[in-house]
PDB file of C-alpha atoms in Angstrom:
ATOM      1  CA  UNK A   3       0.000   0.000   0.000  1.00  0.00           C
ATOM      2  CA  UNK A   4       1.464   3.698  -0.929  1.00  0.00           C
ATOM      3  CA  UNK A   5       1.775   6.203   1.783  1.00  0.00           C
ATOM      4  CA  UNK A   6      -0.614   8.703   1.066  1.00  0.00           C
ATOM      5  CA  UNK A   7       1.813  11.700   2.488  1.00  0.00           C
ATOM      6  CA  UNK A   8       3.959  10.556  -0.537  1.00  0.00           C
ATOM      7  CA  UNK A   9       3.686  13.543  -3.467  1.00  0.00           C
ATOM      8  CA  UNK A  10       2.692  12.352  -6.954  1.00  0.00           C
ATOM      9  CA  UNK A  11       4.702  13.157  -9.088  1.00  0.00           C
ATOM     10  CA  UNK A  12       3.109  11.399 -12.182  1.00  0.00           C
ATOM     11  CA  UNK A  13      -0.740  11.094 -12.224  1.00  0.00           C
ATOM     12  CA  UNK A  14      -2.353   9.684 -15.434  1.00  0.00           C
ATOM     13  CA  UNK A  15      -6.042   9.146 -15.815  1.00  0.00           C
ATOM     14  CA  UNK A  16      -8.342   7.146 -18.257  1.00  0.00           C
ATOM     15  CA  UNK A  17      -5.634   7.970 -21.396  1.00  0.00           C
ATOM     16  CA  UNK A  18      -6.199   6.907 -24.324  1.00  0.00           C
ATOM     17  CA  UNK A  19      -4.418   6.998 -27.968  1.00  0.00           C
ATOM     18  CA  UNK A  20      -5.107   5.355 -30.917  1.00  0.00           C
ATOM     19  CA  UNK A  21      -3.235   5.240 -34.444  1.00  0.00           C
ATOM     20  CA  UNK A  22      -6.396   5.129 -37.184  1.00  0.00           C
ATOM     21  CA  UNK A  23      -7.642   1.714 -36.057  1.00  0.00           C
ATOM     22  CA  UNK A  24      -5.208   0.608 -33.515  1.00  0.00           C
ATOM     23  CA  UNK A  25      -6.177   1.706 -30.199  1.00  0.00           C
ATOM     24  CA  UNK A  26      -2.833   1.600 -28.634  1.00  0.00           C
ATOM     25  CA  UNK A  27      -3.838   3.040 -24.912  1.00  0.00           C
ATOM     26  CA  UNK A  28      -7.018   2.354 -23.782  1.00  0.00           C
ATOM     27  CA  UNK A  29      -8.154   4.299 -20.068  1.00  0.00           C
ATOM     28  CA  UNK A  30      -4.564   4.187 -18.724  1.00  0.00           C
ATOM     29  CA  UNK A  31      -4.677   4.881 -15.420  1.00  0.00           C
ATOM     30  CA  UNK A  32      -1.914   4.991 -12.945  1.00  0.00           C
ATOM     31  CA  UNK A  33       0.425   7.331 -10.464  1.00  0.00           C
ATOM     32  CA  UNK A  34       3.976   7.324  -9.483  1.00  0.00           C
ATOM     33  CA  UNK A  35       4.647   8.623  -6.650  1.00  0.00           C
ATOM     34  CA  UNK A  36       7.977  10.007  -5.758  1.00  0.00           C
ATOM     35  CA  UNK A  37      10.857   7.847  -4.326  1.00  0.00           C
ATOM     36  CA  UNK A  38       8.527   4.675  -6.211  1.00  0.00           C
ATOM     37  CA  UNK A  39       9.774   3.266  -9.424  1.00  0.00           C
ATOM     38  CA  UNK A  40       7.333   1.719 -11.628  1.00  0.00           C
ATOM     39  CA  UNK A  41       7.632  -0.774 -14.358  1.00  0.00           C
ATOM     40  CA  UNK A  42       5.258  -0.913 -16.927  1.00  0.00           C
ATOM     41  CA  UNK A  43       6.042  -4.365 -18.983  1.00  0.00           C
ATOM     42  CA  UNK A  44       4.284  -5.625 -21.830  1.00  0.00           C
ATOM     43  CA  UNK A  45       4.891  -7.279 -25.353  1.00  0.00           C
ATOM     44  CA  UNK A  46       6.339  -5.356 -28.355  1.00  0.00           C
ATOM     45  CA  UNK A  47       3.313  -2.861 -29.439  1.00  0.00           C
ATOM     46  CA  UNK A  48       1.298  -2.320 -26.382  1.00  0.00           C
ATOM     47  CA  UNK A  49       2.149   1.280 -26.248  1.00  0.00           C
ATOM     48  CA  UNK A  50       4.706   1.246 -23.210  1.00  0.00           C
ATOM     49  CA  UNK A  51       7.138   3.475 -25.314  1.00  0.00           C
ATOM     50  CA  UNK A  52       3.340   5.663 -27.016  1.00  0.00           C
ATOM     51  CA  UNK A  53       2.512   5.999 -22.881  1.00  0.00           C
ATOM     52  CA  UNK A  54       5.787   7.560 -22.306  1.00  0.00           C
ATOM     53  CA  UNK A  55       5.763   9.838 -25.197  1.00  0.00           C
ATOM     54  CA  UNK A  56       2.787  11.300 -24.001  1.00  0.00           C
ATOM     55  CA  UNK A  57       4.078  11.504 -20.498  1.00  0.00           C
ATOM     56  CA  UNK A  58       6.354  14.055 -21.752  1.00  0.00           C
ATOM     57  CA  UNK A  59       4.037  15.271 -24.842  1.00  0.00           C
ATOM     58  CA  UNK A  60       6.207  14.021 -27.677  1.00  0.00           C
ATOM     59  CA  UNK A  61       2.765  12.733 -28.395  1.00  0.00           C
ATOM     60  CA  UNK A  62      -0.597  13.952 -27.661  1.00  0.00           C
ATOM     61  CA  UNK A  63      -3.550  11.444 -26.101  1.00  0.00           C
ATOM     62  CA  UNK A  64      -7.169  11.683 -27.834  1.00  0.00           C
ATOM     63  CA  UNK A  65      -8.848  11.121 -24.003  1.00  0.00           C
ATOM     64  CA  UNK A  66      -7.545  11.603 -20.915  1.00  0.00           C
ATOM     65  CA  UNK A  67      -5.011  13.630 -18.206  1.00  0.00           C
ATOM     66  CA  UNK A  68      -1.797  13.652 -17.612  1.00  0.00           C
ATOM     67  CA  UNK A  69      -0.411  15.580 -14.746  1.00  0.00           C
ATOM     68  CA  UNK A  70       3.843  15.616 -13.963  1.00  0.00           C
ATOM     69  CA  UNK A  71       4.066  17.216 -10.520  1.00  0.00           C
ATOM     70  CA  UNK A  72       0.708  18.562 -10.623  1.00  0.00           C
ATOM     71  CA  UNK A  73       0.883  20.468 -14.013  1.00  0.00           C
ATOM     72  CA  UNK A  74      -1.582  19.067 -16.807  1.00  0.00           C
ATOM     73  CA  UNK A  75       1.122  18.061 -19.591  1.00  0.00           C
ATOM     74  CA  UNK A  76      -1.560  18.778 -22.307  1.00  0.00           C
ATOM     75  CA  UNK A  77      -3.127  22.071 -20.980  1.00  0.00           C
ATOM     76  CA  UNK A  78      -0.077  24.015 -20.458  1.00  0.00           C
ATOM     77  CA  UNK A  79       1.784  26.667 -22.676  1.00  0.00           C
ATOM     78  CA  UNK A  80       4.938  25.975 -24.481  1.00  0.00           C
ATOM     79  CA  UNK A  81       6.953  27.360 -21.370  1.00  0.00           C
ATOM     80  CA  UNK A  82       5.211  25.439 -18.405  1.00  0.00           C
ATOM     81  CA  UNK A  83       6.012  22.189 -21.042  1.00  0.00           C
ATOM     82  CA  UNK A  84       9.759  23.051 -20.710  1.00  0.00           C
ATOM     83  CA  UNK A  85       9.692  23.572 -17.034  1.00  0.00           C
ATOM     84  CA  UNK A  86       8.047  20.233 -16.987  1.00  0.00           C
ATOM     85  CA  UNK A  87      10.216  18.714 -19.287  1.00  0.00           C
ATOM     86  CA  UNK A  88      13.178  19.838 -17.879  1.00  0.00           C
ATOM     87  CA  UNK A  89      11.990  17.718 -14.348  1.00  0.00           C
ATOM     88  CA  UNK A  90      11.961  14.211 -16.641  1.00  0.00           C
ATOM     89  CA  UNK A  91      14.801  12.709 -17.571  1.00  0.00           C
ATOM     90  CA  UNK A  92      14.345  10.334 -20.849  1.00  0.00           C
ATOM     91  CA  UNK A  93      16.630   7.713 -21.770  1.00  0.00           C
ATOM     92  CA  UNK A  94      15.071   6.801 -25.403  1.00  0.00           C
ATOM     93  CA  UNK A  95      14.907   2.930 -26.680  1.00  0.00           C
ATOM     94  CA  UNK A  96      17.468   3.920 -29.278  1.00  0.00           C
ATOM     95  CA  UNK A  97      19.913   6.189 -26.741  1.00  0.00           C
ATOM     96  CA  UNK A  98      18.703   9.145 -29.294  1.00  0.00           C
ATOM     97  CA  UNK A  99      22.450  10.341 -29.676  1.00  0.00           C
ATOM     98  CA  UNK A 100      22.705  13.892 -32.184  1.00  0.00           C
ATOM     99  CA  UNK A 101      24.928  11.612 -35.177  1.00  0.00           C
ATOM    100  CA  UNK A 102      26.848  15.162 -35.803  1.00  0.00           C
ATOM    101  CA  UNK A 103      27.792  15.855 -32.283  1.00  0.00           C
ATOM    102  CA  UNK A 104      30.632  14.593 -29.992  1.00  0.00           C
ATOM    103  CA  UNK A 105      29.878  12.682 -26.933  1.00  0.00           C
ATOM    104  CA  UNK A 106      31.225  16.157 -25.546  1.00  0.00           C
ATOM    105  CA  UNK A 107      28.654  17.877 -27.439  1.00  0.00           C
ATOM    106  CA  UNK A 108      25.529  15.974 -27.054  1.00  0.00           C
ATOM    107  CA  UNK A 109      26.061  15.774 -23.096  1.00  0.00           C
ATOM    108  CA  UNK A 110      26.526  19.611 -23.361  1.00  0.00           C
ATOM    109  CA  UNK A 111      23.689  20.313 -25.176  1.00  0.00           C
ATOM    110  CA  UNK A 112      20.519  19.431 -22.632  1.00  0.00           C
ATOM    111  CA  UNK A 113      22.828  21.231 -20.309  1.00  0.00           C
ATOM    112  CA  UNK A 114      23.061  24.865 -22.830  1.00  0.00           C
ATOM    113  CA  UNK A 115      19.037  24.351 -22.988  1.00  0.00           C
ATOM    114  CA  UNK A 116      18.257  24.322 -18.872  1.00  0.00           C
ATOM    115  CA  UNK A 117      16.504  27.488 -17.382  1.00  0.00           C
ATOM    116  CA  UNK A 118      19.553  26.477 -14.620  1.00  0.00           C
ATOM    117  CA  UNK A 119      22.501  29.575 -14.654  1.00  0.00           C
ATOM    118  CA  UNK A 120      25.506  26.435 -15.356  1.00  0.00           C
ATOM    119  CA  UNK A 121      28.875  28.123 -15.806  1.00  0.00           C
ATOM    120  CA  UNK A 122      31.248  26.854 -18.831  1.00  0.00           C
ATOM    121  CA  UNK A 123      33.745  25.171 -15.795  1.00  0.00           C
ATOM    122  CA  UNK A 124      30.753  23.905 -14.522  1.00  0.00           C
ATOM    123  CA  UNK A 125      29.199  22.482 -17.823  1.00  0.00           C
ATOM    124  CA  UNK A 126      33.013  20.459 -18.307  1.00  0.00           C
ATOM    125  CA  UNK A 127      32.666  18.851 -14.644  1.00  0.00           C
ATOM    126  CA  UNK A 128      29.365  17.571 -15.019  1.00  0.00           C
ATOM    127  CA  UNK A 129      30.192  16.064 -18.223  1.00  0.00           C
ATOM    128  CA  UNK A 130      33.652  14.507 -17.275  1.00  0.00           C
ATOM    129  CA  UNK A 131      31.239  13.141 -14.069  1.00  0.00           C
ATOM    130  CA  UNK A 132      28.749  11.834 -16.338  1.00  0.00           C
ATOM    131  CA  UNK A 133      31.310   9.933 -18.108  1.00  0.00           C
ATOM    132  CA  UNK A 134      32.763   8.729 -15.181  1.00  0.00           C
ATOM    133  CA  UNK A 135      29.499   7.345 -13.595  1.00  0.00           C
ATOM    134  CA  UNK A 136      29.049   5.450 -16.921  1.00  0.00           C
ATOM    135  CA  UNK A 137      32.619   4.345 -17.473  1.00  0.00           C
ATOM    136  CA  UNK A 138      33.370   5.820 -19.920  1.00  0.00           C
ATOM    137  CA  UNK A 139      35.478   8.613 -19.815  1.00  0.00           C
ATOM    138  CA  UNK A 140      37.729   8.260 -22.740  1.00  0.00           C
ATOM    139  CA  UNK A 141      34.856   8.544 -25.159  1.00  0.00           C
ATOM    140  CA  UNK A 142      34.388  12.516 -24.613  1.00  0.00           C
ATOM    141  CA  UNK A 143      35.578  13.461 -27.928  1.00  0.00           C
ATOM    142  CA  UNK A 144      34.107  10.173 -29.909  1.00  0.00           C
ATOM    143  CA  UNK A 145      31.195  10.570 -32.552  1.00  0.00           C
ATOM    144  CA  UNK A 146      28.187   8.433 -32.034  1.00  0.00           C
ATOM    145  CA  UNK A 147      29.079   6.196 -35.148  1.00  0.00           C
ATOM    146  CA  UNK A 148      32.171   5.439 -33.212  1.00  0.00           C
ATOM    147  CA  UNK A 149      30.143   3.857 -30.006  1.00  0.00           C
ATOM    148  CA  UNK A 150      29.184   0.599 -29.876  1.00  0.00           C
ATOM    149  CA  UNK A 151      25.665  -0.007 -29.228  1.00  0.00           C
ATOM    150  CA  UNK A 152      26.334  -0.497 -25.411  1.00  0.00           C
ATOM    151  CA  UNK A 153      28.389   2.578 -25.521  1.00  0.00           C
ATOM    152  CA  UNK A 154      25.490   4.303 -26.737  1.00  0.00           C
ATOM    153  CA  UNK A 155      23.102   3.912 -24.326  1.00  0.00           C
ATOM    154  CA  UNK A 156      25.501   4.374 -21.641  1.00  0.00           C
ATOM    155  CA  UNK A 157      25.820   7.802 -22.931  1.00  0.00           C
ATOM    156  CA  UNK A 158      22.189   8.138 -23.440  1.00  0.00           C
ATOM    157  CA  UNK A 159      21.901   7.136 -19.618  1.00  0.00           C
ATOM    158  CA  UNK A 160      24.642   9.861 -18.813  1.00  0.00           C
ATOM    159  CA  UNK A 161      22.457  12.331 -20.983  1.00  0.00           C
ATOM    160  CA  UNK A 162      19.509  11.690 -19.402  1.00  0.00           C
ATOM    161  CA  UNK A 163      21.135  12.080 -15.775  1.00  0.00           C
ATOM    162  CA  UNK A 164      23.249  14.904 -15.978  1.00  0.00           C
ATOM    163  CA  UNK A 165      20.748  17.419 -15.803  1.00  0.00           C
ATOM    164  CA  UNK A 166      19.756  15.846 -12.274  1.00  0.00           C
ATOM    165  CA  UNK A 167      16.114  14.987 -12.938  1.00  0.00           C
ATOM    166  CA  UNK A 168      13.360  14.669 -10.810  1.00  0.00           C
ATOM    167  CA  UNK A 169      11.580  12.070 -12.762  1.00  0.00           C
ATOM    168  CA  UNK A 170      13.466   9.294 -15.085  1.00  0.00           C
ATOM    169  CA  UNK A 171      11.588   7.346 -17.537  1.00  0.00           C
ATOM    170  CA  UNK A 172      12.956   4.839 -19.324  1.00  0.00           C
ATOM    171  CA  UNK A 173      12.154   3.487 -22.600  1.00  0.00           C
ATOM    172  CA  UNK A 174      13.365  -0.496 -23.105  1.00  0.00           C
ATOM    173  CA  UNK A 175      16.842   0.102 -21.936  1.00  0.00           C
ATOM    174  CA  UNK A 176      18.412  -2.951 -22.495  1.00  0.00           C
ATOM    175  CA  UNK A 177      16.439  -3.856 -26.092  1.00  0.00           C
ATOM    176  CA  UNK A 178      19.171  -5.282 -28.810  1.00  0.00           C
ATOM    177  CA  UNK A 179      22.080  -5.508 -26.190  1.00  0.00           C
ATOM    178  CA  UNK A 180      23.797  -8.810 -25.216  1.00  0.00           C
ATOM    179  CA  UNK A 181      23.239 -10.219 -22.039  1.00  0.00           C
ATOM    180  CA  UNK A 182      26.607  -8.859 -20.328  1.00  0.00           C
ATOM    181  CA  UNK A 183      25.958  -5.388 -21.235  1.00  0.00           C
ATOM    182  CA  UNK A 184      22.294  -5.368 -20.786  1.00  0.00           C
ATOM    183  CA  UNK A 185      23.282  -6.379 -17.209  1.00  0.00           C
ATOM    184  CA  UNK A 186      25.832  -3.949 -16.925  1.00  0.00           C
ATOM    185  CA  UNK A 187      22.952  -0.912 -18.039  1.00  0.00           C
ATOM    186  CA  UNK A 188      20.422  -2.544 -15.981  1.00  0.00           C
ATOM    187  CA  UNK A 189      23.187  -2.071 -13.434  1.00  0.00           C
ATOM    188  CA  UNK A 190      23.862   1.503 -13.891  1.00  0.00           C
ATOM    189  CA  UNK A 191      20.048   2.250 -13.730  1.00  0.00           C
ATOM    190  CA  UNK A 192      19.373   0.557 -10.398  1.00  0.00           C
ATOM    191  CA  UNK A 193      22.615   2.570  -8.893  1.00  0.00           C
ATOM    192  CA  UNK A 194      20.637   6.196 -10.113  1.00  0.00           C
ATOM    193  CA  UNK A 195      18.241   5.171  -7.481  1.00  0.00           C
ATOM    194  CA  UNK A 196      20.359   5.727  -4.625  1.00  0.00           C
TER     195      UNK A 196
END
């Protein structure tokens, strides 16, 4: 049973989306609340990555209400959305890495695009941390095409973290790696928690 003194921090209510014919989400309903994580598991298709899209309005529900720390995703303006935004951190299934940026400049870049003051020193230590928390360091200056596909979404992780989030979500983390390094991610993730 939650502890109702507990803040919600995610509160979704009879959502639905549907794709012509395919009704992907049908009266999703469900609330994280904060220090909880929640897994949301299904097969390939059943909307786990459309529910998260709409968590952070990538995509828009037909039906439905989404609140992130009490703010109606869908109702606000294009600043509140930010401000929201900038609470979730979003590791994509894919690690979503800019192909034409360094590692350098695609941890940089959610950093250059916070409402937080961040000096330039400041911006170089939280990368170089980032790296380090994800071991991997030495692949600062690499390009994308350079990374293997573990290396990717350990800088995808490191994206999504450096920012210091109040909310991660998660899309399939560990989808197309090999056992060892889907252990090794799986790792990582469980050690943000603490």
């Amino acid at each position: 049973m939650i502890n109702s003194d507990k803040k919600i921090l995610i509160d979704i209510e009879g959502v639905t989306k549907s794709f012509g014919d395919n009704d992907v989400l049908k009266g999703v309903t469900l609330q994280l609340y904060e220090n909880e994580n929640l897994v949301v598991l299904g097969k390939s298709g059943s909307g786990k990555s459309v529910l998260i899209k709409c968590i952070v309005n990538l995509l828009e529900p037909d039906s439905g209400i989404i609140k992130v720390i009490d703010l109606e995703v869908n109702g606000e303006n294009e600043e509140d959305l930010l401000a929201i935004r900038e609470k979730i951190g979003f590791l994509f299934q894919g690690a979503a890495l800019y192909d034409s940026m360094t590692v350098r400049e695609n941890l940089t870049f959610p950093l250059t695009r916070s409402k937080k003051k961040i000096t330039v020193d400041n911006i170089e230590a939280k990368i170089i941390e980032a790296l380090e928390n994800v071991s991997l360091p030495d692949a600062i200056d690499k390009m994308p095409s350079e990374l293997s596909g573990g290396m990717k979404k350990r800088i995808g992780l490191a994206r999504t973290l450096i920012t210091n989030p109040k909310i991660l979500l998660y899309d399939e983390p560990t989808t197309g790696l090999d056992p060892i390094t889907s252990d090794e991610i799986s790792d990582l993730i469980n050690t943000t928690k603490e």
